[in-house]
XYZ file of C-alpha atoms in Angstrom:
261
model
C 226.674 66.208 179.124
C 230.010 65.090 177.691
C 229.970 61.917 175.619
C 232.280 60.101 178.033
C 229.920 60.714 180.957
C 226.941 59.534 178.917
C 228.759 56.305 178.081
C 229.679 55.719 181.713
C 226.127 56.438 182.885
C 224.691 54.110 180.276
C 227.202 51.415 181.188
C 226.329 51.761 184.897
C 222.625 51.498 184.151
C 223.160 48.403 182.025
C 225.276 46.845 184.748
C 222.593 47.445 187.391
C 219.948 46.006 185.066
C 222.108 42.962 184.410
C 222.666 42.437 188.142
C 218.921 42.620 188.774
C 218.251 40.063 186.051
C 220.907 37.732 187.433
C 219.470 37.974 190.958
C 215.972 37.293 189.653
C 217.226 34.311 187.659
C 219.098 32.923 190.699
C 215.999 33.302 192.837
C 213.911 31.415 190.278
C 216.534 28.680 190.026
C 216.631 28.303 193.832
C 212.842 28.014 193.977
C 212.791 25.446 191.192
C 215.595 23.451 192.801
C 213.642 23.237 196.050
C 210.858 21.237 194.355
C 211.108 17.675 193.029
C 211.482 17.351 189.284
C 208.109 17.604 187.602
C 206.488 19.480 190.502
C 205.429 23.106 190.430
C 203.257 25.524 192.436
C 200.358 27.462 190.958
C 197.163 29.212 191.953
C 193.769 27.888 190.873
C 190.512 29.623 191.736
C 192.245 31.542 194.485
C 193.662 28.368 196.067
C 197.359 27.605 196.315
C 197.990 24.433 194.364
C 201.002 22.151 194.160
C 201.088 19.746 191.219
C 203.275 16.649 190.978
C 201.139 14.703 188.511
C 202.998 12.089 186.470
C 206.347 13.125 187.976
C 207.649 9.550 188.521
C 207.686 10.006 192.291
C 208.351 6.958 194.487
C 207.520 8.703 197.774
C 205.584 11.680 199.088
C 207.733 14.815 198.521
C 209.036 16.596 201.603
C 209.462 20.141 200.271
C 205.805 20.940 199.676
C 204.880 24.551 200.611
C 203.055 24.422 203.935
C 200.379 26.860 202.746
C 199.243 24.475 199.976
C 195.470 24.060 199.634
C 195.329 21.497 196.817
C 197.958 18.788 196.333
C 198.098 16.556 193.253
C 200.327 13.467 193.558
C 198.379 11.379 191.047
C 199.842 9.111 188.350
C 203.116 8.387 190.127
C 204.797 5.283 191.609
C 204.257 5.862 195.330
C 204.024 2.396 197.015
C 202.868 3.314 200.541
C 201.918 6.207 202.811
C 204.011 6.428 206.005
C 202.978 7.916 209.341
C 202.813 11.736 209.352
C 203.267 11.932 205.576
C 201.271 15.191 205.403
C 201.637 16.605 208.905
C 203.244 19.875 207.665
C 200.247 20.784 205.483
C 197.689 22.201 207.935
C 195.736 24.110 205.231
C 195.297 21.226 202.810
C 191.754 20.966 201.400
C 192.162 18.424 198.599
C 194.612 15.521 198.222
C 194.797 13.450 195.048
C 196.763 10.187 195.350
C 194.986 8.310 192.579
C 196.732 6.105 189.986
C 199.728 5.214 192.120
C 201.022 1.843 193.389
C 199.900 2.275 197.013
C 199.543 -1.072 198.799
C 199.521 0.089 202.424
C 198.536 3.113 204.492
C 200.098 3.367 207.942
C 198.037 4.469 210.902
C 198.546 8.219 211.303
C 199.381 8.834 207.632
C 196.741 11.582 207.455
C 197.341 12.957 210.923
C 196.990 16.727 211.005
C 194.511 16.861 208.111
C 191.311 16.123 210.019
C 190.234 19.741 210.491
C 190.507 21.061 206.922
C 190.725 18.236 204.388
C 187.559 18.022 202.260
C 188.468 15.430 199.640
C 190.863 12.474 199.513
C 191.303 10.401 196.356
C 192.904 6.949 196.752
C 191.288 5.400 193.701
C 193.126 3.201 191.194
C 195.832 1.968 193.540
C 196.711 -1.520 194.835
C 194.971 -1.438 198.194
C 193.841 -4.852 199.447
C 193.289 -4.174 203.146
C 193.563 -1.011 205.269
C 192.838 -0.570 208.965
C 190.061 1.867 209.820
C 192.544 3.534 212.218
C 194.373 4.955 209.189
C 191.398 7.278 208.620
C 190.784 8.092 212.278
C 188.996 11.455 212.785
C 189.144 12.204 209.038
C 186.022 14.068 207.876
C 186.911 14.270 204.176
C 184.995 12.617 201.366
C 187.081 9.582 200.360
C 187.300 7.793 197.020
C 188.412 4.150 197.450
C 187.264 2.792 194.106
C 189.240 0.644 191.651
C 191.412 -1.163 194.179
C 191.767 -4.990 194.500
C 190.030 -5.110 197.893
C 189.819 -8.191 200.084
C 186.187 -8.366 201.131
C 186.225 -9.179 204.838
C 185.338 -7.741 208.244
C 188.203 -5.224 208.136
C 186.930 -3.695 204.891
C 183.401 -3.675 206.278
C 184.561 -1.697 209.331
C 186.555 0.673 207.097
C 183.548 1.430 204.902
C 181.485 2.182 208.002
C 184.193 4.572 209.259
C 184.900 6.737 206.186
C 182.586 9.114 204.346
C 182.607 7.827 200.757
C 182.713 10.328 197.917
C 179.504 10.551 195.932
C 179.326 7.990 193.130
C 182.448 6.089 194.255
C 180.834 3.281 196.259
C 180.022 1.196 193.177
C 183.727 1.082 192.300
C 184.648 -0.700 195.549
C 184.727 -4.247 194.192
C 185.840 -7.517 195.791
C 189.183 -8.461 194.258
C 189.261 -11.451 196.624
C 187.068 -12.870 199.358
C 186.751 -15.754 201.782
C 183.737 -16.779 199.686
C 184.486 -17.251 195.994
C 181.037 -16.100 194.823
C 181.743 -12.555 196.086
C 184.749 -11.951 193.793
C 184.003 -9.316 191.157
C 180.931 -7.975 192.954
C 180.458 -4.500 194.421
C 181.166 -4.635 198.139
C 178.040 -2.726 199.147
C 175.983 -5.265 197.194
C 177.720 -8.135 199.010
C 177.271 -6.779 202.542
C 173.582 -6.282 201.895
C 173.309 -10.073 202.327
C 176.490 -10.956 204.241
C 177.751 -9.612 207.554
C 181.473 -10.413 207.426
C 182.075 -9.297 211.006
C 179.266 -11.500 212.343
C 180.642 -14.515 210.466
C 184.113 -13.746 211.844
C 182.723 -13.497 215.392
C 180.965 -16.867 215.081
C 184.132 -18.484 213.739
C 186.152 -16.998 216.605
C 183.621 -18.185 219.191
C 183.699 -21.727 217.799
C 187.499 -21.733 217.832
C 187.497 -20.608 221.472
C 185.018 -23.319 222.437
C 187.099 -26.003 220.703
C 190.234 -24.742 222.464
C 188.523 -24.700 225.867
C 187.139 -28.217 225.324
C 190.621 -29.431 224.398
C 192.132 -28.004 227.592
C 189.283 -29.452 229.677
C 189.802 -32.895 228.148
C 193.538 -32.692 228.906
C 192.871 -31.801 232.562
C 190.371 -34.661 232.998
C 192.768 -37.110 231.349
C 195.573 -36.042 233.689
C 193.345 -36.420 236.775
C 192.246 -39.909 235.698
C 195.853 -40.889 235.081
C 196.925 -39.454 238.451
C 194.191 -41.356 240.382
C 194.935 -44.613 238.612
C 198.653 -44.244 239.163
C 198.144 -43.635 242.904
C 195.749 -46.563 243.171
C 198.336 -48.838 241.573
C 201.030 -47.606 243.964
C 198.722 -48.161 246.967
C 197.861 -51.704 245.806
C 201.541 -52.578 245.431
C 202.297 -51.187 248.861
C 199.506 -53.239 250.490
C 200.761 -56.411 248.819
C 204.199 -55.604 250.159
C 202.788 -55.172 253.683
C 201.044 -58.535 253.509
C 204.363 -60.190 252.882
C 205.893 -58.702 256.061
C 205.784 -60.303 259.581
C 202.503 -59.527 261.362
C 203.807 -56.996 263.952
C 205.725 -54.943 261.430
C 202.823 -55.302 259.007
C 200.292 -53.831 261.480
C 202.592 -50.923 262.210
C 203.073 -50.065 258.530
C 199.370 -50.637 257.749
C 198.499 -48.020 260.389
C 201.039 -45.680 258.831
C 199.596 -46.303 255.375
C 196.006 -45.743 256.533
C 196.910 -42.457 258.249
C 198.769 -41.366 255.143
C 195.791 -42.174 252.901
C 193.435 -40.320 255.246
């Protein structure tokens, strides 16, 4: 083969190789650009994993692959979980949201995860109070430890609703409470002696009774005032009749008596 042809063939081969490398590099760059900074996909023990640990996130990322099995969003700055935050992740088995700044969880935040999710970690956040409806139909083991919980009836109902992860119950501690002596104690220890919902019901019943008594007293007072006012008007009218001539007086007395009857 002439030298010129060999050079051309080699040049063509190098050009094709360079094109392939450029296409591969562009594809990698596009994939990387689709994910938030600090996030990357991987495969662990045969499960598709998406890690965003310590990525300085302030919200749940939107471009998470929908075939993800394990999602790590721990050690970020996420302040709350909105409705349908994970609805596009039907195969999610594990969700780690620990060590964030979560203060609220909207009802429906975990909608779509009830069938497959096995483990949910919300430990070490800033949760004070969460409605039990936020975990509706969720069958996963849940870690709620190391949050500044308000120990009240709402927390009591929440604990009865969720399936706590093994060994996490002791970390659910009263950060505040309606009764000062409960602060700093494990919630399960507190509710062994105190039924917050029963206390709340009694307080509500007493408030309703006081309100009803107040309305009843107002009605009675108005009736007494009304009767007295009418009696005074009738007395004045009779005195007026007495001052009239007898014929006119009898006529108006009859009218007054019929009116009273």
